[in-house]
XYZ file of C-alpha atoms in Angstrom:
693
model
C -32.925 -22.506 50.005
C -33.691 -18.744 50.450
C -36.661 -18.883 48.289
C -38.021 -21.977 50.223
C -37.455 -20.163 53.295
C -39.370 -16.762 51.753
C -42.146 -18.761 50.199
C -42.708 -20.560 53.682
C -43.171 -17.537 55.503
C -45.141 -15.854 52.565
C -47.387 -19.232 52.842
C -47.520 -19.064 57.000
C -48.790 -15.316 56.583
C -50.955 -15.216 53.337
C -54.131 -13.799 54.086
C -55.582 -13.017 50.268
C -56.877 -14.975 47.658
C -57.004 -18.943 47.776
C -55.450 -18.632 44.047
C -52.525 -16.950 45.187
C -52.038 -19.429 48.126
C -52.257 -22.191 45.466
C -49.563 -20.629 43.380
C -47.272 -20.774 46.707
C -48.043 -24.140 47.144
C -47.035 -25.229 43.677
C -43.709 -23.038 43.667
C -43.018 -24.380 47.057
C -43.527 -28.188 45.519
C -41.330 -27.061 42.391
C -38.378 -25.711 44.675
C -38.192 -29.201 46.246
C -38.269 -31.370 43.363
C -34.589 -32.039 43.283
C -34.337 -31.571 47.108
C -36.811 -33.410 49.085
C -39.176 -35.246 46.363
C -41.353 -36.295 48.986
C -42.084 -32.455 50.488
C -42.380 -31.655 46.828
C -45.167 -34.287 46.323
C -47.066 -32.834 49.837
C -46.928 -29.367 48.497
C -48.344 -30.678 45.103
C -51.121 -32.434 46.817
C -52.243 -29.572 48.762
C -51.915 -27.112 45.836
C -54.091 -29.589 43.732
C -56.732 -30.303 46.673
C -57.022 -26.414 46.954
C -57.129 -25.765 43.318
C -60.077 -28.113 42.382
C -61.916 -26.568 45.142
C -61.624 -23.015 43.867
C -61.864 -24.674 40.055
C -58.412 -22.929 39.371
C -57.631 -24.981 35.978
C -54.434 -23.611 35.224
C -53.260 -24.009 38.650
C -54.469 -27.618 38.973
C -52.367 -28.636 35.634
C -49.309 -27.152 37.519
C -50.444 -29.264 40.499
C -50.673 -32.396 38.408
C -47.452 -31.962 36.810
C -45.965 -31.406 40.311
C -47.145 -34.536 41.430
C -46.131 -36.309 38.499
C -42.269 -35.099 38.550
C -42.105 -35.657 42.442
C -42.936 -39.315 41.682
C -40.546 -39.300 38.899
C -37.832 -38.481 41.192
C -39.266 -40.839 43.957
C -38.760 -43.373 41.307
C -42.603 -44.225 41.234
C -42.966 -44.252 37.432
C -46.605 -45.730 37.137
C -47.608 -42.992 39.231
C -45.661 -40.301 37.751
C -46.991 -41.261 34.251
C -50.765 -41.185 35.648
C -50.110 -37.341 36.769
C -48.584 -36.616 33.548
C -51.355 -37.520 31.584
C -53.871 -35.987 34.014
C -51.853 -32.599 33.158
C -51.703 -33.162 29.565
C -55.414 -33.344 29.505
C -56.117 -30.431 31.494
C -53.497 -28.145 29.645
C -55.442 -29.808 26.151
C -58.536 -28.296 27.705
C -57.226 -24.955 28.406
C -55.600 -24.876 24.961
C -51.865 -24.047 26.179
C -49.544 -25.410 23.877
C -46.258 -24.574 25.734
C -47.427 -26.545 28.899
C -48.791 -29.561 26.626
C -45.419 -29.743 24.740
C -43.905 -29.979 28.410
C -46.222 -32.835 29.380
C -45.341 -34.794 26.122
C -41.734 -34.225 27.068
C -42.199 -35.412 30.965
C -44.195 -38.303 29.651
C -41.301 -39.098 27.066
C -39.196 -39.468 29.854
C -41.138 -41.840 31.882
C -40.985 -44.540 28.941
C -37.357 -44.039 28.453
C -36.927 -45.143 32.406
C -38.959 -48.013 31.811
C -37.358 -49.048 28.821
C -39.733 -47.917 26.002
C -37.499 -45.517 23.967
C -39.505 -45.716 20.713
C -42.698 -44.741 22.567
C -40.752 -41.956 23.990
C -39.652 -40.877 20.549
C -42.988 -40.315 19.756
C -44.084 -38.098 22.444
C -40.598 -35.924 21.846
C -41.435 -35.708 18.438
C -44.812 -34.141 19.204
C -43.203 -31.926 21.816
C -40.614 -30.512 19.264
C -43.635 -30.073 16.805
C -45.284 -27.884 18.964
C -42.134 -25.960 20.175
C -41.382 -25.218 16.365
C -44.733 -23.955 15.845
C -44.495 -21.898 18.810
C -40.987 -20.658 18.645
C -40.243 -22.205 22.337
C -36.461 -22.738 22.066
C -35.932 -23.539 25.506
C -38.355 -26.534 25.415
C -36.715 -27.343 21.932
C -33.567 -27.809 23.554
C -35.011 -29.975 26.287
C -37.036 -32.165 23.707
C -33.754 -32.568 21.616
C -31.779 -33.788 24.689
C -34.472 -36.021 25.956
C -34.589 -37.483 22.485
C -30.820 -38.250 22.900
C -31.814 -40.307 25.963
C -34.227 -42.478 23.808
C -31.660 -42.956 21.405
C -29.136 -44.409 24.206
C -31.754 -46.782 24.982
C -31.668 -47.644 21.229
C -28.107 -48.185 20.929
C -27.791 -45.373 18.225
C -24.858 -43.706 20.215
C -24.175 -41.356 17.069
C -27.456 -40.147 16.878
C -27.759 -39.541 20.763
C -24.571 -37.502 20.442
C -25.865 -35.733 17.912
C -29.343 -34.588 19.624
C -27.036 -33.720 22.840
C -24.739 -31.486 20.984
C -27.673 -29.674 19.235
C -29.377 -29.221 22.548
C -26.020 -27.908 24.278
C -25.893 -25.193 21.604
C -29.505 -23.796 22.113
C -28.972 -24.026 26.114
C -25.841 -21.812 25.697
C -27.453 -19.404 23.242
C -30.790 -19.215 25.693
C -28.018 -19.178 28.701
C -30.269 -21.859 30.621
C -27.639 -23.202 33.104
C -29.544 -26.511 34.145
C -30.094 -27.111 30.315
C -26.344 -26.755 29.755
C -25.255 -28.821 32.641
C -27.868 -31.488 31.596
C -26.270 -31.691 28.189
C -22.646 -31.502 29.359
C -23.201 -34.389 31.825
C -25.096 -36.528 28.895
C -22.272 -35.894 26.405
C -19.554 -36.890 29.091
C -21.752 -40.193 29.579
C -21.660 -40.853 26.009
C -17.757 -40.314 26.129
C -17.515 -42.661 28.947
C -19.562 -45.649 28.049
C -19.757 -45.706 24.566
C -16.503 -44.112 23.187
C -14.162 -45.512 25.909
C -12.410 -41.780 25.997
C -12.404 -41.283 29.504
C -10.578 -38.028 29.313
C -12.941 -36.394 26.914
C -15.655 -37.649 29.307
C -14.146 -36.416 32.357
C -13.825 -32.743 30.664
C -17.424 -32.772 30.167
C -18.212 -34.416 33.324
C -16.449 -31.902 35.835
C -17.975 -28.734 33.599
C -21.280 -29.897 34.544
C -20.409 -30.552 38.127
C -19.163 -27.125 38.424
C -22.474 -25.622 36.991
C -24.648 -27.496 39.167
C -23.082 -26.595 42.163
C -23.529 -22.949 41.017
C -27.118 -23.920 40.340
C -27.686 -25.700 43.582
C -29.754 -28.193 42.137
C -28.874 -31.452 44.727
C -30.217 -33.939 42.371
C -28.068 -32.937 39.466
C -24.915 -32.425 41.371
C -25.340 -36.141 42.831
C -25.703 -37.226 39.328
C -22.685 -35.490 38.526
C -20.795 -36.937 41.016
C -21.612 -40.562 40.583
C -20.843 -40.033 36.793
C -17.511 -38.645 37.513
C -16.939 -41.523 40.194
C -18.083 -43.838 37.252
C -15.364 -42.263 35.144
C -12.614 -42.776 37.594
C -13.844 -46.396 38.317
C -13.211 -47.260 34.492
C -9.840 -45.126 34.230
C -8.930 -47.749 37.296
C -8.344 -44.664 39.397
C -9.792 -46.170 42.471
C -8.901 -43.501 44.709
C -10.728 -40.626 43.398
C -13.592 -42.807 42.231
C -14.183 -43.771 45.879
C -14.163 -39.651 47.003
C -16.809 -38.938 44.473
C -18.924 -41.701 44.732
C -19.146 -41.542 48.861
C -19.990 -37.698 47.904
C -22.472 -38.533 45.406
C -24.176 -41.535 47.325
C -24.582 -39.003 50.414
C -26.212 -36.567 48.530
C -28.681 -39.118 46.925
C -29.562 -40.288 50.097
C -30.463 -36.809 51.364
C -33.166 -36.248 48.493
C -33.913 -39.759 49.033
C -33.554 -40.429 45.115
C -33.670 -44.357 44.742
C -32.438 -44.054 40.928
C -29.226 -42.512 41.953
C -28.832 -44.444 45.196
C -29.177 -47.789 42.972
C -26.542 -46.356 40.368
C -24.142 -45.611 43.002
C -24.245 -49.106 44.278
C -23.861 -50.276 40.839
C -20.706 -48.394 40.363
C -19.651 -49.211 43.713
C -19.782 -52.930 42.721
C -17.616 -52.455 39.697
C -15.254 -50.725 41.731
C -14.695 -53.119 44.123
C -14.857 -55.911 41.437
C -11.720 -54.232 39.689
C -10.088 -54.396 42.974
C -10.391 -58.222 43.428
C -12.686 -57.433 46.505
C -15.529 -59.589 45.218
C -17.033 -60.073 48.636
C -17.694 -56.054 48.737
C -18.642 -56.209 45.131
C -21.153 -58.584 45.589
C -22.613 -56.960 48.818
C -22.962 -53.370 46.614
C -24.651 -55.538 43.695
C -27.127 -57.020 46.287
C -28.011 -53.462 47.496
C -28.478 -52.512 44.144
C -30.512 -55.239 43.122
C -32.639 -54.520 46.178
C -33.669 -51.321 45.320
C -33.943 -52.293 41.485
C -36.558 -54.590 42.655
C -38.383 -51.797 44.371
C -38.904 -49.897 41.035
C -39.042 -52.904 38.889
C -40.605 -55.805 40.634
C -39.639 -58.155 37.733
C -36.063 -58.248 38.593
C -35.540 -60.392 41.631
C -33.241 -63.217 43.329
C -32.169 -64.788 39.720
C -30.499 -61.782 38.598
C -28.233 -61.949 42.183
C -27.878 -65.526 41.772
C -26.613 -64.972 38.358
C -24.121 -62.374 39.524
C -22.955 -64.310 42.358
C -22.230 -67.073 39.764
C -20.475 -64.548 37.624
C -18.441 -63.446 40.585
C -17.121 -66.786 41.089
C -16.640 -67.832 37.763
C -14.645 -64.367 37.258
C -12.721 -65.384 40.476
C -11.708 -68.594 39.410
C -10.661 -66.974 35.951
C -8.235 -64.549 37.142
C -6.476 -67.286 39.906
C -6.089 -69.303 36.841
C -4.790 -66.192 34.643
C -2.342 -65.342 37.551
C -1.103 -68.577 37.530
C -0.876 -69.053 33.772
C 0.718 -65.583 33.711
C 3.645 -66.823 36.028
C 4.715 -69.330 33.647
C 4.988 -67.052 30.638
C 6.189 -64.009 32.623
C 9.314 -63.987 30.893
C 8.318 -64.570 27.668
C 5.666 -61.289 28.234
C 8.739 -59.396 29.539
C 10.743 -60.335 26.855
C 7.907 -59.154 24.100
C 7.224 -56.003 26.224
C 11.073 -55.252 25.964
C 11.046 -55.526 22.236
C 7.906 -52.957 21.703
C 9.812 -50.713 24.234
C 12.753 -51.067 21.943
C 10.788 -50.361 18.839
C 9.040 -47.317 20.046
C 12.383 -45.793 21.456
C 13.788 -45.903 17.944
C 10.749 -44.657 16.401
C 10.907 -41.722 19.025
C 14.803 -41.383 18.215
C 14.134 -41.219 14.445
C 11.166 -38.816 14.992
C 13.562 -36.611 17.330
C 16.370 -36.723 14.560
C 13.997 -35.748 11.978
C 12.882 -32.593 14.035
C 16.635 -31.842 15.010
C 17.233 -31.784 11.426
C 14.485 -29.288 10.590
C 15.297 -26.961 13.167
C 18.829 -27.011 11.851
C 17.809 -26.259 8.260
C 15.637 -23.215 9.826
C 18.508 -21.700 11.954
C 20.862 -22.263 9.134
C 18.597 -20.699 6.621
C 18.095 -17.465 8.491
C 20.406 -14.283 7.757
C 21.064 -13.645 11.125
C 23.644 -14.840 13.226
C 22.339 -17.383 16.033
C 24.259 -19.115 18.505
C 23.875 -20.686 22.191
C 26.602 -20.333 24.756
C 26.823 -21.839 28.172
C 27.501 -19.172 31.366
C 31.512 -19.919 30.636
C 31.132 -18.677 27.387
C 31.742 -22.201 25.351
C 29.876 -22.142 21.990
C 27.149 -25.148 21.970
C 25.267 -24.162 18.961
C 26.222 -22.257 15.902
C 24.307 -21.690 12.891
C 25.897 -21.350 9.096
C 25.567 -17.457 8.610
C 27.918 -17.176 12.245
C 30.620 -19.566 10.965
C 30.450 -17.608 7.425
C 31.029 -14.310 9.179
C 34.275 -15.874 10.623
C 35.363 -17.890 7.217
C 34.797 -21.275 8.905
C 32.222 -24.107 9.660
C 29.693 -24.268 12.267
C 31.610 -27.566 13.392
C 34.788 -25.518 13.969
C 33.325 -22.896 15.999
C 31.317 -25.567 18.414
C 33.405 -26.232 21.447
C 35.409 -23.157 21.344
C 35.394 -20.204 24.058
C 34.922 -16.547 23.742
C 38.255 -15.922 24.356
C 39.496 -17.876 21.838
C 37.215 -16.474 19.042
C 38.124 -13.036 20.124
C 41.920 -13.566 19.861
C 41.557 -15.755 16.656
C 39.045 -13.304 14.728
C 38.906 -9.796 16.136
C 41.701 -6.777 16.472
C 40.253 -5.589 19.535
C 37.558 -6.313 21.891
C 37.121 -5.869 25.535
C 36.492 -9.433 26.452
C 35.663 -8.819 30.046
C 32.940 -6.200 29.567
C 31.459 -8.403 26.776
C 31.407 -11.680 29.301
C 29.990 -9.178 32.057
C 27.112 -8.179 30.218
C 26.383 -11.823 29.239
C 26.638 -13.300 32.669
C 24.024 -10.780 33.715
C 21.404 -11.862 31.252
C 22.088 -15.415 32.651
C 22.253 -14.743 36.252
C 18.755 -12.576 36.073
C 17.247 -14.679 33.241
C 16.596 -11.356 31.509
C 16.573 -10.214 27.794
C 19.514 -7.622 26.592
C 19.375 -5.781 23.179
C 22.377 -3.847 21.628
C 21.915 -1.709 18.848
C 24.955 -0.582 16.955
C 27.743 -2.559 18.427
C 30.810 -2.709 16.135
C 33.447 -5.144 15.849
C 36.931 -4.551 14.062
C 38.143 -7.968 12.275
C 42.102 -8.694 11.892
C 41.411 -8.090 8.152
C 40.833 -4.286 9.115
C 37.258 -4.855 8.356
C 34.782 -3.337 10.695
C 30.878 -4.548 10.798
C 27.727 -3.322 12.896
C 25.280 -5.710 14.641
C 22.040 -5.517 16.115
C 22.153 -7.965 18.986
C 19.291 -9.698 21.144
C 20.762 -11.838 24.142
C 18.314 -13.872 25.805
C 18.193 -16.404 28.886
C 18.086 -19.931 27.632
C 17.708 -22.991 29.576
C 17.627 -26.163 27.157
C 17.983 -28.523 30.086
C 17.068 -28.405 33.609
C 19.759 -26.254 35.623
C 21.666 -25.559 32.618
C 21.903 -21.842 32.524
C 22.781 -20.451 28.604
C 22.538 -17.615 26.442
C 20.894 -17.243 23.102
C 22.223 -14.636 20.795
C 20.460 -13.730 17.519
C 22.673 -10.936 15.980
C 21.688 -9.082 12.754
C 24.239 -7.495 10.701
C 23.393 -3.932 9.955
C 26.841 -3.017 8.459
C 25.155 -1.687 5.233
C 22.654 0.234 6.972
C 25.260 1.763 9.337
C 27.342 2.637 6.327
C 24.477 4.131 4.535
C 23.678 6.231 7.674
C 27.151 7.567 8.079
C 27.127 8.579 3.927
C 23.627 10.229 4.499
C 25.238 12.008 7.328
C 28.393 13.229 5.371
C 26.109 14.443 2.792
C 23.977 16.298 4.896
C 27.030 17.866 6.341
C 28.585 18.721 2.802
C 24.904 20.427 2.330
C 25.305 22.350 4.969
C 28.789 23.519 4.226
C 27.605 24.119 0.492
C 24.887 26.574 2.219
C 27.636 28.377 3.877
C 29.701 28.805 0.936
C 26.864 30.034 -0.909
C 25.884 32.490 1.562
C 29.742 33.300 2.045
C 30.431 33.966 -1.523
C 27.227 35.743 -2.416
C 27.606 38.224 0.394
C 31.079 39.153 -0.926
C 29.572 39.572 -4.337
C 26.847 41.852 -2.776
C 29.586 43.988 -0.916
C 31.336 44.283 -4.412
C 27.851 45.125 -6.173
C 27.120 47.819 -3.297
C 30.290 49.382 -3.297
C 30.185 49.660 -7.286
C 26.814 51.023 -7.199
C 27.928 53.698 -4.822
C 31.060 54.707 -7.332
C 28.522 54.733 -10.469
C 26.123 56.975 -8.564
C 29.168 59.484 -7.799
C 31.261 59.122 -10.809
C 28.498 57.448 -13.371
C 31.318 55.320 -14.636
C 30.121 52.847 -16.930
C 33.034 50.482 -15.693
C 31.146 50.117 -12.590
C 28.236 48.496 -14.147
C 30.578 46.269 -15.987
C 31.880 45.142 -12.557
C 28.287 44.936 -11.143
C 27.211 42.710 -14.131
C 30.314 40.431 -13.619
C 29.675 39.886 -9.887
C 25.896 39.302 -10.609
C 26.794 36.453 -13.369
C 29.229 35.172 -10.802
C 26.984 34.817 -7.900
C 24.193 33.437 -10.527
C 27.021 30.928 -11.655
C 27.544 30.008 -7.658
C 24.228 29.514 -7.100
C 23.793 27.164 -10.070
C 27.235 25.426 -9.524
C 25.978 24.413 -6.108
C 22.464 23.762 -6.715
C 23.687 21.015 -8.916
C 25.871 19.876 -6.257
C 23.131 19.602 -4.073
C 21.426 17.457 -6.395
C 24.184 15.449 -7.112
C 24.814 15.005 -3.209
C 20.886 13.966 -2.980
C 21.530 11.423 -5.374
C 25.101 10.408 -4.797
C 26.825 9.763 -1.787
C 30.089 9.420 -3.301
C 32.683 12.361 -4.503
C 33.227 13.014 -8.082
C 36.783 13.558 -10.022
C 37.791 16.862 -10.604
C 40.405 18.142 -12.916
C 42.542 20.901 -10.404
C 43.987 22.716 -13.298
C 40.744 22.949 -15.231
C 39.020 24.409 -12.016
C 41.570 26.867 -11.220
C 41.369 28.424 -14.823
C 37.827 28.834 -14.527
C 38.100 30.677 -11.344
C 41.341 33.011 -12.742
C 38.816 34.319 -15.413
C 37.288 36.545 -12.142
C 40.613 38.112 -11.486
C 41.996 39.340 -14.476
C 43.970 42.223 -12.808
C 45.877 39.739 -10.878
C 49.179 37.836 -12.011
C 47.949 33.658 -11.311
C 50.374 31.450 -12.433
C 49.553 27.099 -12.544
C 51.986 24.640 -12.364
C 51.677 20.890 -12.570
C 47.982 19.017 -12.942
C 46.157 16.477 -10.773
C 42.841 14.822 -10.555
C 41.407 14.754 -7.000
C 38.198 13.582 -5.098
C 35.592 16.598 -4.632
C 32.587 18.423 -5.384
C 31.269 21.615 -6.726
C 32.312 23.143 -3.318
C 36.246 22.998 -4.708
C 35.690 26.088 -6.685
C 34.667 28.228 -3.843
C 37.641 26.907 -1.647
C 40.060 27.685 -4.359
C 38.353 31.020 -5.216
C 38.529 32.060 -1.208
C 42.210 31.499 -0.842
C 42.649 33.406 -4.150
C 40.379 36.287 -3.002
C 42.204 36.181 0.490
C 45.886 36.698 -0.922
C 44.482 39.571 -3.147
C 41.891 41.599 -0.817
C 43.901 41.010 2.532
C 47.256 40.216 1.348
C 47.517 43.034 -1.338
C 49.357 40.425 -3.323
C 49.525 40.906 -7.262
C 50.836 37.681 -8.251
C 49.855 34.425 -6.773
C 51.563 31.097 -7.827
C 49.676 27.877 -7.585
C 51.254 24.435 -7.950
C 50.241 21.033 -8.187
C 52.028 17.644 -7.501
C 50.801 14.124 -6.773
C 52.028 10.737 -5.534
C 50.263 7.276 -5.792
C 47.700 8.568 -2.892
C 47.762 12.087 -2.713
C 47.392 15.161 -4.500
C 49.372 18.776 -3.113
C 48.153 22.092 -4.353
C 50.170 25.100 -2.841
C 48.784 28.668 -3.042
C 51.657 31.101 -2.440
C 50.727 34.833 -2.184
C 53.597 37.636 -1.749
C 51.770 39.561 0.566
C 52.906 40.471 4.296
C 51.948 36.982 5.203
C 50.158 35.922 8.178
C 51.809 36.287 11.876
C 52.855 33.069 13.971
C 50.227 34.275 16.786
C 47.004 33.720 14.400
C 48.351 31.039 12.129
C 46.468 28.499 14.287
C 43.564 30.409 14.710
C 42.907 31.633 11.044
C 40.661 28.474 10.388
C 38.294 28.730 13.514
C 34.526 29.398 12.770
C 33.932 33.589 13.385
C 37.804 34.226 13.675
C 38.563 37.983 12.116
C 41.709 39.458 11.383
C 43.268 42.279 9.064
C 41.987 45.720 8.564
C 38.713 44.728 6.676
C 37.940 42.463 9.336
C 35.563 39.894 7.436
C 37.470 36.853 6.157
C 36.975 34.478 8.909
C 34.039 32.341 7.629
C 35.678 31.490 4.343
C 38.666 29.862 5.690
C 36.611 27.982 8.048
C 34.276 26.779 5.403
C 37.432 25.893 3.444
C 38.585 23.823 6.250
C 35.541 21.962 6.561
C 35.068 21.296 2.740
C 38.713 19.939 2.297
C 38.263 18.025 5.489
C 34.788 16.450 4.035
C 36.730 15.012 1.542
C 39.123 13.597 3.521
C 42.026 15.907 3.079
C 43.938 18.460 4.925
C 44.389 21.933 4.876
C 47.308 23.888 6.301
C 49.503 27.376 6.109
C 53.008 28.097 6.223
C 55.106 31.432 5.754
C 56.261 32.293 2.006
C 60.047 33.415 2.492
C 60.900 36.013 2.301
C 57.286 36.926 2.236
C 53.847 36.127 2.111
C 51.916 32.979 2.842
C 51.611 29.164 1.267
C 48.274 27.423 1.979
C 48.938 23.719 1.145
C 45.808 21.293 0.398
C 46.178 17.419 0.511
C 43.609 15.683 -1.463
C 43.011 11.952 -2.356
C 44.796 11.458 -6.010
C 42.176 10.197 -8.478
C 43.860 9.774 -11.385
C 46.289 7.132 -9.703
C 49.401 8.985 -11.913
C 52.300 10.756 -10.252
C 53.396 14.235 -11.056
C 55.590 16.703 -9.916
């Protein structure tokens, strides 16, 4: 409407060339085609008169075409065809192929509306040929859409639908909204009247209506409203049908479209016929026929009389049918009941099949899956969950959390467990728990990664769905990895400690050698260098072993001690007993540290090592005969960095020894050796399974 107002203002103030005025008149005529065909006709006639006066042929062709379109909307098809043919002749004289193609299309539309679809197809074919030559996709889409209309008249509905869909695709590619809306409407009309698919038809028709409202084309809005009303009529939804038909009729009357008013009266007639209101149905049919007669004069009172007779006949048939149905009502009801029972059984069978499929799915999964109500009662349990408790799903269903906790678990904080699950249900949320552990009554400890989800299988039935994955193997692997890292850390400390001690000895020997040039010192240096190299080699091998094995290995205590004793030729070291323990290469450093401390800090010239075993443990005692360890520091000597004695550098060794022994799952402690000295006692796991004293 804004564009029309601007054009009217421009026309009233226009003082330039007559050609410009013709252009405005033609544009105003076009803007009024669907809004007010009569006004469009008036503007078209003014444009034609002025264009002929100034001999402007192109604008004359537009004016002739516009007059043809206006008469088309006024359903004056004879006049419309006359002006379309004149427009075609003008464009042919000018050699304007695009306009010639449009004229062919318009002429084809006339032949469709007067019931000559084959003649219409000839014009559409000519139009398509020209458009394909010049690449006019917009006009190709129009021709395809109109061709579909011709096939509808010929009752070739599949062919019509094919052309409508081709047209829709082209309209969409060029974003031609009027074209898209027209194609959508036509497709909906096919589904409504031919395929009897009201649901599918309504989908297309509503899309068309929405788009037409965006465009603001009243004629197309009225068409969409009437078609939707027709759709609801055929769906027996009279309430909605009346709403859309009233709106459509109102707009059709505003734009004075006899064709649309006629169609609306026809659909009203069908609607009231369905509602058994034969009087109103007949009234609307008469209105439809009156308008029809003004368009097609050959159709007259015979059609009304025929329709009247048809209405009377149908009314009598319906009354007779109602009477007959009363007599067979019981039989019909029984038949319906049989059908309902059959259908119900079919649905129940299908539901059972779906239930079995779902059961197979949850029983196949390696995760524990179960559903509980808000009181902790188990409603659904899968096979994995039951296997974990050494039972069957059927025996778990119906049990409560507390029963299961008492029967299978050693310790469970039931109140905390229920509180967390109540929170999930009350707040309808998801709770994820990673690494939560449970200890079963057989002593087995297992870890789980669990997701708890609010679940409502039925209305107002609040439950919790739990999916729990057993991550015990992963957790144990992580712990083994952590233990391996700790052992590697201890090995590094041992290596630093032992090599540092050897370097101190080497430095002292070098100092003495420089002073006295004693070759004995070179031997001592070589011995310590070799010892350090052996330590590095041994610990490197141990590090490699830890990387590839998380478990400890078996070590013969007597063999380990004999290897170490070779490093202390000046001390009397006695070994009594034998045993095999679980350890790693760090055991060498532990034993060597204890012997070295007894010699260097206890000044003991003799050390007795005794080995005894029982079924579970192996006990190794290191007895020295030095001054012993005072009571005040006995509990501190295993602390990291603790220093005692005149030399003050032994704290790290005993700390490492304790860490290493505890890493093996053993213990180390110290006692006094009466009358003098100290006893370091180590208990490790017995690997041999034999008992020795």
